[in-house]
Amino acid sequence: MIQNKEIGWNLDNSYSRLPETLFEQIEPAPVSSPGLVIFNNELADFLALDADKLKSKEGLDILAGNKVPEGAKPIAQAYAGHQFGNFTILGDGRAVLLGEQVTPSGNRFDIQLKGSGRTPFSRGGDGRAALGPMLREYIISEAMHALRIPTNRSLSVVTTGEPLMRETELPGAVLTRVSSSHLRIGTFEYVARWGSVEELRKLADYAIERHYPTIEVNEDRYITLFEEVIKRQASLIAQWELVGFIHGVMNTDNMTISGETIDYGPCAFMDAYDPKTVFSSIDVQGRYAYQNQPPIGQWNLARFAEALLPLLHDEQEQAVELAVEVHAKYENLYHAYWLSGMREKLGLHNEEEQDEPLIEDLLRIMEKHAADFTNTFRALTLDEPGTTAMSGTTEFKHWYEQWQARLGRQEESKSSAYQLMKESNPAIIPRNHRVEEALEAAVAKEDYSVMERLMDALSAPFAYSPEQDKYAELPDPSCGPYRTFCGT
Ligand code: AMP
Ligand code: MG
């Protein structure tokens, strides 16, 4: 039998030293025949885990939930959340946190199994996950990481050998997620609703220690925590907007305190630029449409502030005043992150007052001509404006001249502007039809080669290599509009 230290597990359980209201101890439920279908060697190395040993029979038993590694103290986390605006009690209904892997450099990462069986938070669910959605989470989370966007990551997907009953019968799977923590706005909402102020303080101190260790120990530390989370969320959402990523379920239980993207359910990348784009079949009102992500981020942060109120000031009125003042900073922060990212996308090294109208003008023309979001910036980066959907139009020609003149007014050379664009505009993103094609081959035919080639291309989205060209191609128009479903 392979010993823990041979695999490299070095687990701590700081979260389970928090008040007991925050979790339930639970063992992952065993599965009949674990089969490894995808494994992230690079991430294993990063975590100082031995990839080969993890891929062996003993290792697989851990990734499937049949055995727990030494040092693990499996728990399901309690949390609440506003789902589509309504407060609900949730919790890990199909996930188990094994512990926190502490790497040789001292960094700490949650190791969580998703699809690992029922927990006290499962309500009517079976606690399991289907193979397709777990592979989808694997592909998109790793693509986001390669896009340099803060995100939880995926270590492996293991099939269980047990079918699930959904609308049809589907193969079951367990995904191993790696995250700098799973603290959510909803975790704070849960304690604010059910716990004591002391428990809330312990949670906030824990979040500070884990994600914002430079915040000093003084009476302002909780309002500072609020402000720091605002900055990270504003930055994160700006990064989503800049690559056309639509999260799809921005409920407060899916928004992290660390500022990482989590919960890859109905998310997808926008093709043609349209601010109203929604992919999720359950988002009928378009609450989480592309254009609504920034204001929803602010709405979610207001829920965080409400949960923090008892820590901000003894007098509620003054606590509210403080929270409102800091909460109002979100808009400018978000806007500054977005604008600076857009400048980079257009190769602008410096700032001019008219930059924003120039950007807005381009977006307006793109929307009018249904130009593909990623490929428009790719074409500009490659200096091939003639290949965009709007190239023949007078308004685009006029815009292009203005932009070229703007590039000419900065000190940096044109080649340095194009270099900046290459570093800022991905040549490829996980295109919906490519993701579907990979999932179809994997799930229906057990052919993982399509997914592996896709993952390979997505691992270097800024490479601009000729092999990537086919992943930049648009879907056949006969495919019709893309729809996503909550992966359960
Ligand atoms: P999500 O849409 O992934 O954010 O999940 C919302 C809530 O539903 C969370 O509390 C999940 O743990 C729970 N959940 C989702 N799928 C299942 C399932 N198959 N069994 C039990 N709970 C589930
Ligand atoms: Mg969730």
Coordinates of C-alpha atoms and ligand atoms in Angstrom, one line a residue:
M1 CA 0.0 0.0 0.0
I2 CA 1.2 3.5 -0.9
Q3 CA 1.8 5.6 2.2
N4 CA 0.5 9.1 2.5
K5 CA 3.9 10.7 2.4
E6 CA 4.8 8.9 -0.8
I7 CA 1.8 10.6 -2.5
G8 CA 2.8 13.9 -0.9
W9 CA -0.3 14.6 1.1
N10 CA 0.3 17.3 3.7
L11 CA -3.2 18.0 4.9
D12 CA -4.3 20.5 7.6
N13 CA -7.9 21.2 8.6
S14 CA -8.0 24.8 9.7
Y15 CA -11.6 25.2 8.6
S16 CA -12.8 22.5 10.9
R17 CA -11.3 24.3 13.8
L18 CA -13.9 27.0 13.2
P19 CA -17.2 26.9 15.2
E20 CA -19.2 23.7 14.6
T21 CA -22.2 25.6 13.1
L22 CA -20.0 26.0 10.0
F23 CA -19.8 22.4 8.9
E24 CA -20.9 18.7 9.4
Q25 CA -18.4 15.9 9.6
I26 CA -19.1 13.5 6.8
E27 CA -17.3 10.6 4.9
P28 CA -17.4 10.6 1.2
A29 CA -19.7 7.7 0.0
P30 CA -17.7 4.9 -1.7
V31 CA -18.3 4.1 -5.4
S32 CA -18.2 0.7 -7.1
S33 CA -15.5 1.0 -9.7
P34 CA -13.4 4.1 -10.0
G35 CA -11.9 4.9 -13.4
L36 CA -9.6 7.8 -14.1
V37 CA -10.5 9.7 -17.1
I38 CA -8.5 13.0 -16.8
F39 CA -5.8 14.1 -14.5
N40 CA -3.9 17.4 -14.2
N41 CA -0.2 16.6 -13.9
E42 CA 0.9 20.2 -13.7
L43 CA -1.5 20.9 -10.9
A44 CA -0.4 17.8 -9.0
D45 CA 3.2 19.0 -9.3
F46 CA 2.2 22.5 -8.1
L47 CA 0.6 20.9 -5.0
A48 CA 3.7 18.7 -4.4
L49 CA 1.6 15.6 -5.0
D50 CA 3.1 12.6 -6.8
A51 CA 1.1 12.3 -10.0
D52 CA 2.0 8.7 -10.8
K53 CA 1.1 7.5 -7.3
L54 CA -2.2 9.4 -7.4
K55 CA -3.0 7.7 -10.6
S56 CA -2.4 4.2 -9.2
K57 CA -5.2 2.1 -7.7
E58 CA -4.6 3.4 -4.2
G59 CA -4.5 7.0 -5.4
L60 CA -7.7 6.6 -7.4
D61 CA -9.5 5.3 -4.4
I62 CA -8.8 8.6 -2.7
L63 CA -9.9 10.7 -5.8
A64 CA -13.1 8.6 -6.0
G65 CA -13.9 9.0 -2.3
N66 CA -13.4 5.3 -1.4
K67 CA -10.6 6.1 1.0
V68 CA -9.5 9.2 2.7
P69 CA -5.9 10.2 2.9
E70 CA -4.1 10.4 6.2
G71 CA -4.6 13.8 7.8
A72 CA -7.9 14.4 6.2
K73 CA -11.0 15.3 8.2
P74 CA -13.8 15.2 5.7
I75 CA -16.6 17.8 6.1
A76 CA -19.4 19.3 4.3
Q77 CA -19.5 23.1 4.6
A78 CA -22.6 25.0 5.7
Y79 CA -23.6 28.1 3.8
A80 CA -26.6 30.1 2.7
G81 CA -27.0 32.3 -0.3
H82 CA -29.3 34.5 -2.3
Q83 CA -30.3 32.5 -5.3
F84 CA -31.7 34.7 -8.1
G85 CA -32.4 37.2 -5.4
N86 CA -34.0 35.0 -2.7
F87 CA -32.3 33.9 0.5
T88 CA -32.0 30.2 1.0
I89 CA -30.0 27.8 3.2
L90 CA -27.7 25.6 1.1
G91 CA -24.5 23.9 2.1
D92 CA -22.4 21.3 0.3
G93 CA -25.1 18.9 -0.9
R94 CA -22.7 16.9 -3.0
A95 CA -19.2 17.9 -2.0
V96 CA -16.8 16.9 0.7
L97 CA -13.8 19.0 1.8
L98 CA -11.0 16.5 2.6
G99 CA -8.7 19.1 4.0
E100 CA -6.2 21.8 3.0
Q101 CA -3.0 20.7 1.2
V102 CA -0.2 22.9 2.5
T103 CA 2.5 23.1 -0.2
P104 CA 6.3 23.3 0.5
S105 CA 6.1 27.1 -0.1
G106 CA 3.5 27.3 2.7
N107 CA 0.4 28.0 0.5
R108 CA -2.8 26.3 1.5
F109 CA -5.4 24.8 -0.9
D110 CA -8.7 23.2 -0.3
I111 CA -9.0 19.7 -1.7
Q112 CA -12.6 19.0 -2.4
L113 CA -14.4 16.1 -3.9
K114 CA -17.5 17.1 -5.9
G115 CA -20.1 14.5 -6.6
S116 CA -19.0 12.4 -3.5
G117 CA -22.4 11.4 -2.2
R118 CA -25.2 12.7 0.1
T119 CA -24.6 15.0 3.0
P120 CA -26.8 16.6 5.6
F121 CA -27.3 19.4 3.1
S122 CA -28.4 17.3 0.2
R123 CA -32.1 17.9 0.6
G124 CA -33.8 15.8 -2.1
G125 CA -30.6 15.4 -4.2
D126 CA -28.6 12.2 -4.6
G127 CA -25.3 13.9 -3.8
R128 CA -23.8 12.8 -7.1
A129 CA -22.6 14.5 -10.2
A130 CA -22.7 13.5 -13.9
L131 CA -19.6 12.9 -16.0
G132 CA -20.4 15.6 -18.7
P133 CA -20.8 18.5 -16.3
M134 CA -17.7 17.5 -14.3
L135 CA -15.6 17.4 -17.5
R136 CA -17.1 20.7 -18.5
E137 CA -16.1 22.2 -15.1
Y138 CA -12.6 20.7 -15.6
I139 CA -12.2 22.2 -19.1
I140 CA -13.5 25.7 -18.3
S141 CA -11.8 26.2 -14.9
E142 CA -8.5 25.2 -16.4
A143 CA -9.1 27.4 -19.4
M144 CA -9.8 30.3 -17.0
H145 CA -6.6 29.6 -15.2
A146 CA -4.6 29.7 -18.5
L147 CA -6.4 33.0 -19.2
R148 CA -4.8 34.3 -16.0
I149 CA -8.2 34.8 -14.3
P150 CA -8.4 33.9 -10.6
T151 CA -10.3 30.6 -10.4
N152 CA -10.5 27.3 -8.5
R153 CA -8.8 24.5 -10.4
S154 CA -9.4 20.9 -11.3
L155 CA -7.1 18.0 -10.4
S156 CA -9.0 15.0 -11.8
V157 CA -12.2 13.5 -12.9
V158 CA -12.9 9.9 -11.9
T159 CA -15.9 7.9 -13.2
T160 CA -17.8 6.0 -10.5
G161 CA -19.1 3.1 -12.5
E162 CA -22.5 4.0 -11.2
P163 CA -25.2 5.4 -13.4
L164 CA -27.3 8.4 -12.3
M165 CA -30.9 9.0 -12.9
R166 CA -31.5 12.4 -14.4
E167 CA -33.8 13.0 -17.4
T168 CA -32.0 10.1 -18.9
E169 CA -29.4 7.7 -17.3
L170 CA -26.0 9.3 -17.1
P171 CA -22.5 8.1 -16.0
G172 CA -21.6 9.4 -12.6
A173 CA -18.2 11.0 -11.8
V174 CA -16.3 12.7 -9.0
L175 CA -14.3 15.9 -9.7
T176 CA -11.4 16.9 -7.4
R177 CA -11.5 20.7 -7.0
V178 CA -8.6 22.7 -5.7
S179 CA -9.3 26.1 -4.4
S180 CA -7.6 28.8 -2.3
S181 CA -10.7 28.3 -0.1
H182 CA -14.4 27.8 -0.4
L183 CA -15.4 30.7 1.8
R184 CA -18.3 32.4 0.1
I185 CA -20.4 35.5 0.7
G186 CA -23.0 32.9 1.6
T187 CA -20.8 31.5 4.4
F188 CA -21.1 34.8 6.1
E189 CA -24.8 35.1 5.4
Y190 CA -25.2 31.7 7.0
V191 CA -23.4 32.7 10.2
A192 CA -25.1 36.1 10.3
R193 CA -28.5 34.4 10.2
W194 CA -27.8 31.4 12.5
G195 CA -24.7 32.0 14.5
S196 CA -23.6 34.4 17.2
V197 CA -21.6 37.6 16.7
E198 CA -18.6 35.8 18.2
E199 CA -18.9 33.1 15.6
L200 CA -19.2 35.7 12.9
R201 CA -16.0 37.4 14.2
K202 CA -14.2 34.1 14.2
L203 CA -15.2 33.5 10.6
A204 CA -14.1 37.0 9.6
D205 CA -10.8 36.7 11.4
Y206 CA -10.3 33.3 9.6
A207 CA -11.0 34.9 6.2
I208 CA -8.5 37.7 6.9
E209 CA -5.8 35.3 8.0
R210 CA -6.3 33.1 5.0
H211 CA -6.8 35.7 2.2
Y212 CA -5.8 39.1 3.5
P213 CA -3.1 38.5 6.0
T214 CA -1.8 42.1 5.7
I215 CA -4.9 43.5 7.3
E216 CA -3.9 44.7 10.8
V217 CA -5.5 43.7 14.0
N218 CA -7.5 46.8 14.9
E219 CA -11.1 47.8 15.2
D220 CA -11.2 48.8 11.5
R221 CA -10.2 45.4 10.2
Y222 CA -13.7 44.2 9.2
I223 CA -14.5 47.3 7.2
T224 CA -11.0 46.9 5.6
L225 CA -11.9 43.2 4.9
F226 CA -15.1 44.4 3.2
E227 CA -13.1 46.9 1.0
E228 CA -10.5 44.3 0.0
V229 CA -13.2 41.8 -1.0
I230 CA -14.8 44.6 -3.1
K231 CA -11.5 45.2 -4.8
R232 CA -11.0 41.5 -5.7
Q233 CA -14.6 41.0 -6.8
A234 CA -14.5 44.2 -8.9
S235 CA -11.3 43.1 -10.5
L236 CA -12.6 39.5 -11.1
I237 CA -15.8 40.6 -12.7
A238 CA -13.9 43.1 -14.9
Q239 CA -11.7 40.2 -16.1
W240 CA -14.8 38.2 -16.9
E241 CA -16.2 41.0 -19.0
L242 CA -12.9 41.5 -20.8
V243 CA -12.9 37.9 -22.2
G244 CA -16.7 37.6 -22.6
F245 CA -17.1 35.1 -19.8
I246 CA -20.7 34.7 -18.5
H247 CA -20.8 33.0 -15.1
G248 CA -24.5 32.2 -15.3
V249 CA -25.3 31.7 -11.6
M250 CA -23.9 34.7 -9.7
N251 CA -25.8 33.7 -6.6
T252 CA -24.1 34.9 -3.3
D253 CA -23.2 31.3 -2.5
N254 CA -21.1 31.2 -5.7
M255 CA -19.1 34.4 -5.0
T256 CA -15.9 33.8 -3.1
I257 CA -14.2 35.9 -0.4
S258 CA -10.8 35.1 -2.1
G259 CA -12.0 36.7 -5.4
E260 CA -11.7 33.4 -7.3
T261 CA -14.2 32.2 -9.8
I262 CA -16.1 29.1 -8.5
D263 CA -19.1 27.0 -9.4
Y264 CA -18.8 26.3 -13.1
G265 CA -22.4 25.3 -13.9
P266 CA -24.2 27.0 -16.8
C267 CA -21.3 29.4 -17.6
A268 CA -20.2 30.0 -21.2
F269 CA -18.2 32.4 -23.3
M270 CA -20.0 34.9 -25.5
D271 CA -19.6 34.6 -29.3
A272 CA -21.2 37.6 -31.1
Y273 CA -20.9 40.7 -28.9
D274 CA -24.3 41.3 -27.4
P275 CA -24.5 42.8 -23.9
K276 CA -27.8 41.0 -23.3
T277 CA -26.3 37.5 -23.8
V278 CA -27.6 34.8 -21.4
F279 CA -26.8 31.1 -21.9
S280 CA -28.4 29.5 -18.8
S281 CA -31.8 28.0 -19.5
I282 CA -33.0 28.8 -16.0
D283 CA -32.1 32.5 -16.2
V284 CA -35.3 33.4 -17.9
Q285 CA -35.2 37.1 -16.7
G286 CA -31.6 37.6 -17.8
R287 CA -30.6 38.5 -14.3
Y288 CA -27.1 37.2 -14.9
A289 CA -26.7 38.4 -18.5
Y290 CA -23.2 39.7 -19.6
Q291 CA -24.2 43.3 -19.1
N292 CA -25.6 42.7 -15.6
Q293 CA -22.6 40.9 -14.1
P294 CA -20.9 44.2 -12.9
P295 CA -24.1 45.5 -11.1
I296 CA -24.9 42.0 -9.7
G297 CA -21.4 41.9 -8.3
Q298 CA -22.3 45.1 -6.4
W299 CA -25.6 43.7 -5.3
N300 CA -23.9 40.6 -3.9
L301 CA -21.4 42.7 -2.0
A302 CA -24.3 44.5 -0.4
R303 CA -25.4 41.1 1.0
F304 CA -21.9 40.6 2.3
A305 CA -22.0 44.0 4.0
E306 CA -25.3 43.2 5.7
A307 CA -23.8 40.0 7.1
L308 CA -20.8 41.9 8.4
L309 CA -22.8 44.7 10.0
P310 CA -22.5 43.5 13.7
L311 CA -18.7 43.6 13.3
L312 CA -18.5 47.1 11.8
H313 CA -19.9 49.1 14.7
D314 CA -21.8 48.6 17.9
E315 CA -24.5 51.0 16.8
Q316 CA -26.3 49.6 13.8
E317 CA -26.9 53.0 12.2
Q318 CA -23.3 53.8 12.2
A319 CA -22.4 50.3 10.9
V320 CA -24.8 50.9 8.0
E321 CA -23.3 54.3 7.3
L322 CA -19.8 52.8 7.2
A323 CA -20.8 50.0 5.0
V324 CA -22.7 52.2 2.5
E325 CA -19.7 54.5 2.1
V326 CA -17.3 51.7 1.3
H327 CA -19.8 49.8 -0.8
A328 CA -20.2 52.9 -3.0
K329 CA -16.5 52.5 -4.0
Y330 CA -17.3 49.4 -6.1
E331 CA -18.5 51.3 -9.1
N332 CA -15.4 53.4 -9.6
L333 CA -13.1 50.5 -8.8
Y334 CA -14.9 48.2 -11.3
H335 CA -14.9 50.9 -14.0
A336 CA -11.1 51.6 -13.5
Y337 CA -10.3 47.8 -13.8
W338 CA -12.4 47.5 -16.9
L339 CA -11.1 50.6 -18.6
S340 CA -7.5 49.7 -17.9
G341 CA -8.1 46.2 -19.3
M342 CA -9.8 47.6 -22.4
R343 CA -6.9 50.0 -23.0
E344 CA -4.6 47.0 -23.0
K345 CA -6.9 45.1 -25.4
L346 CA -6.5 48.1 -27.8
G347 CA -2.7 48.4 -27.3
L348 CA -2.9 51.7 -25.3
H349 CA 0.0 52.2 -23.0
N350 CA -1.1 55.6 -21.7
E351 CA -4.4 57.4 -21.0
E352 CA -6.3 60.0 -23.0
E353 CA -9.7 61.3 -22.0
Q354 CA -11.3 60.2 -25.2
D355 CA -10.3 56.6 -24.8
E356 CA -13.6 55.5 -23.3
P357 CA -15.7 56.9 -26.1
L358 CA -13.3 55.2 -28.6
I359 CA -13.8 51.9 -26.8
E360 CA -17.6 52.4 -26.5
D361 CA -17.8 53.2 -30.2
L362 CA -16.0 50.0 -31.1
L363 CA -18.4 48.0 -28.9
R364 CA -21.4 49.7 -30.4
I365 CA -20.3 48.8 -33.9
M366 CA -19.5 45.2 -32.9
E367 CA -23.0 44.9 -31.4
K368 CA -24.7 46.3 -34.5
H369 CA -22.9 43.9 -36.8
A370 CA -23.0 40.9 -34.4
A371 CA -19.2 40.7 -34.5
D372 CA -17.6 37.9 -32.6
F373 CA -16.1 39.3 -29.3
T374 CA -12.9 37.3 -29.1
N375 CA -12.2 37.2 -32.9
T376 CA -12.6 41.0 -33.3
F377 CA -9.9 41.7 -30.8
R378 CA -7.9 38.8 -32.3
A379 CA -8.2 40.3 -35.8
L380 CA -7.1 43.7 -34.5
T381 CA -4.1 42.1 -32.7
L382 CA -3.1 40.3 -35.9
D383 CA -3.5 43.5 -37.8
E384 CA -6.1 41.8 -40.0
P385 CA -9.1 44.2 -39.6
G386 CA -10.4 43.1 -43.0
T387 CA -11.4 39.7 -41.5
T388 CA -14.0 41.1 -39.0
A389 CA -17.7 41.0 -39.6
M390 CA -17.9 44.8 -39.8
S391 CA -14.9 45.4 -42.0
G392 CA -16.8 46.6 -45.0
T393 CA -18.7 49.3 -43.2
T394 CA -17.9 53.0 -43.2
E395 CA -18.3 53.3 -39.5
F396 CA -15.7 50.6 -38.8
K397 CA -13.3 52.1 -41.3
H398 CA -13.7 55.5 -39.5
W399 CA -13.2 53.9 -36.1
Y400 CA -10.1 52.1 -37.3
E401 CA -8.5 55.3 -38.6
Q402 CA -9.2 57.0 -35.3
W403 CA -7.7 54.1 -33.3
Q404 CA -4.6 54.1 -35.5
A405 CA -4.2 57.8 -35.0
R406 CA -4.6 57.2 -31.3
L407 CA -1.8 54.6 -31.4
G408 CA 0.3 57.0 -33.3
R409 CA 0.0 59.6 -30.5
Q410 CA 1.6 57.5 -27.8
E411 CA 5.3 57.4 -27.3
E412 CA 5.5 53.6 -27.6
S413 CA 6.0 52.1 -31.0
K414 CA 3.2 50.4 -32.9
S415 CA 5.0 47.1 -32.5
S416 CA 5.0 47.5 -28.7
A417 CA 1.2 48.3 -28.9
Y418 CA 0.6 45.1 -30.9
Q419 CA 2.7 43.2 -28.4
L420 CA 0.6 44.5 -25.5
M421 CA -2.5 43.4 -27.5
K422 CA -1.1 39.9 -28.0
E423 CA -0.6 39.6 -24.2
S424 CA -4.1 40.9 -23.5
N425 CA -6.3 39.4 -26.1
P426 CA -6.7 35.6 -26.1
A427 CA -6.4 34.1 -29.5
I428 CA -8.8 31.3 -28.3
I429 CA -11.3 30.7 -25.6
P430 CA -13.3 27.5 -24.9
R431 CA -15.8 27.9 -27.7
N432 CA -19.1 26.4 -26.9
H433 CA -19.3 24.1 -30.0
R434 CA -15.7 22.9 -29.3
V435 CA -16.5 22.1 -25.7
E436 CA -19.7 20.3 -26.7
E437 CA -17.8 18.3 -29.3
A438 CA -15.2 17.3 -26.7
L439 CA -17.8 16.3 -24.2
E440 CA -19.8 14.3 -26.7
A441 CA -16.8 12.3 -27.7
A442 CA -15.8 11.7 -24.1
V443 CA -19.2 10.8 -22.7
A444 CA -20.8 9.0 -25.6
K445 CA -17.8 7.3 -27.0
E446 CA -15.3 7.3 -24.2
D447 CA -12.9 9.0 -26.6
Y448 CA -10.9 11.6 -24.6
S449 CA -8.6 12.6 -27.4
V450 CA -10.8 15.4 -28.6
M451 CA -10.9 16.9 -25.1
E452 CA -7.1 16.4 -24.6
R453 CA -6.4 18.3 -27.8
L454 CA -8.8 21.1 -26.8
M455 CA -7.2 21.4 -23.4
D456 CA -3.8 21.5 -25.0
A457 CA -4.8 24.4 -27.2
L458 CA -6.5 26.2 -24.3
S459 CA -3.5 25.9 -22.1
A460 CA -1.7 28.7 -24.0
P461 CA -4.5 31.1 -25.1
F462 CA -2.1 33.9 -25.9
A463 CA 0.3 31.8 -28.0
Y464 CA -1.2 32.8 -31.4
S465 CA 0.2 29.6 -32.9
P466 CA -1.2 28.3 -36.2
E467 CA -2.4 25.1 -34.6
Q468 CA -4.9 27.1 -32.7
D469 CA -6.6 28.5 -35.7
K470 CA -9.2 25.8 -35.9
Y471 CA -10.3 26.6 -32.3
A472 CA -10.9 30.2 -33.3
E473 CA -13.4 29.2 -35.9
L474 CA -17.1 30.0 -35.3
P475 CA -19.8 27.4 -35.1
D476 CA -21.8 26.6 -38.1
P477 CA -24.8 29.0 -38.1
S478 CA -27.1 26.0 -38.3
C479 CA -26.1 25.2 -34.7
G480 CA -28.6 27.8 -33.5
P481 CA -28.3 29.7 -30.2
Y482 CA -26.3 28.0 -27.4
R483 CA -28.1 27.0 -24.2
T484 CA -26.5 25.7 -20.9
F485 CA -28.1 23.7 -18.1
C486 CA -27.3 23.6 -14.4
G487 CA -25.0 20.5 -14.2
T488 CA -26.4 18.3 -11.6
Ligands
AMP1 P1 -25.1 25.0 -7.4 O1 -26.1 25.2 -8.3 O2 -24.0 24.0 -7.8 O3 -24.5 26.2 -6.8 O4 -25.8 24.2 -6.2 C1 -26.8 24.7 -5.4 C2 -27.1 23.8 -4.2 O5 -27.6 22.6 -4.6 C3 -25.8 23.5 -3.4 O6 -26.2 23.4 -2.0 C4 -25.5 22.1 -3.9 O7 -24.7 21.4 -3.0 C5 -26.9 21.5 -4.1 N1 -26.9 20.4 -5.1 C6 -26.7 20.5 -6.4 N2 -26.7 19.2 -7.0 C7 -27.0 18.4 -6.0 C8 -27.2 16.9 -5.9 N3 -27.1 16.2 -7.0 N4 -27.4 16.4 -4.7 C9 -27.5 17.1 -3.6 N5 -27.3 18.5 -3.6 C10 -27.1 19.1 -4.8
MG2 MG -22.9 26.6 -5.7

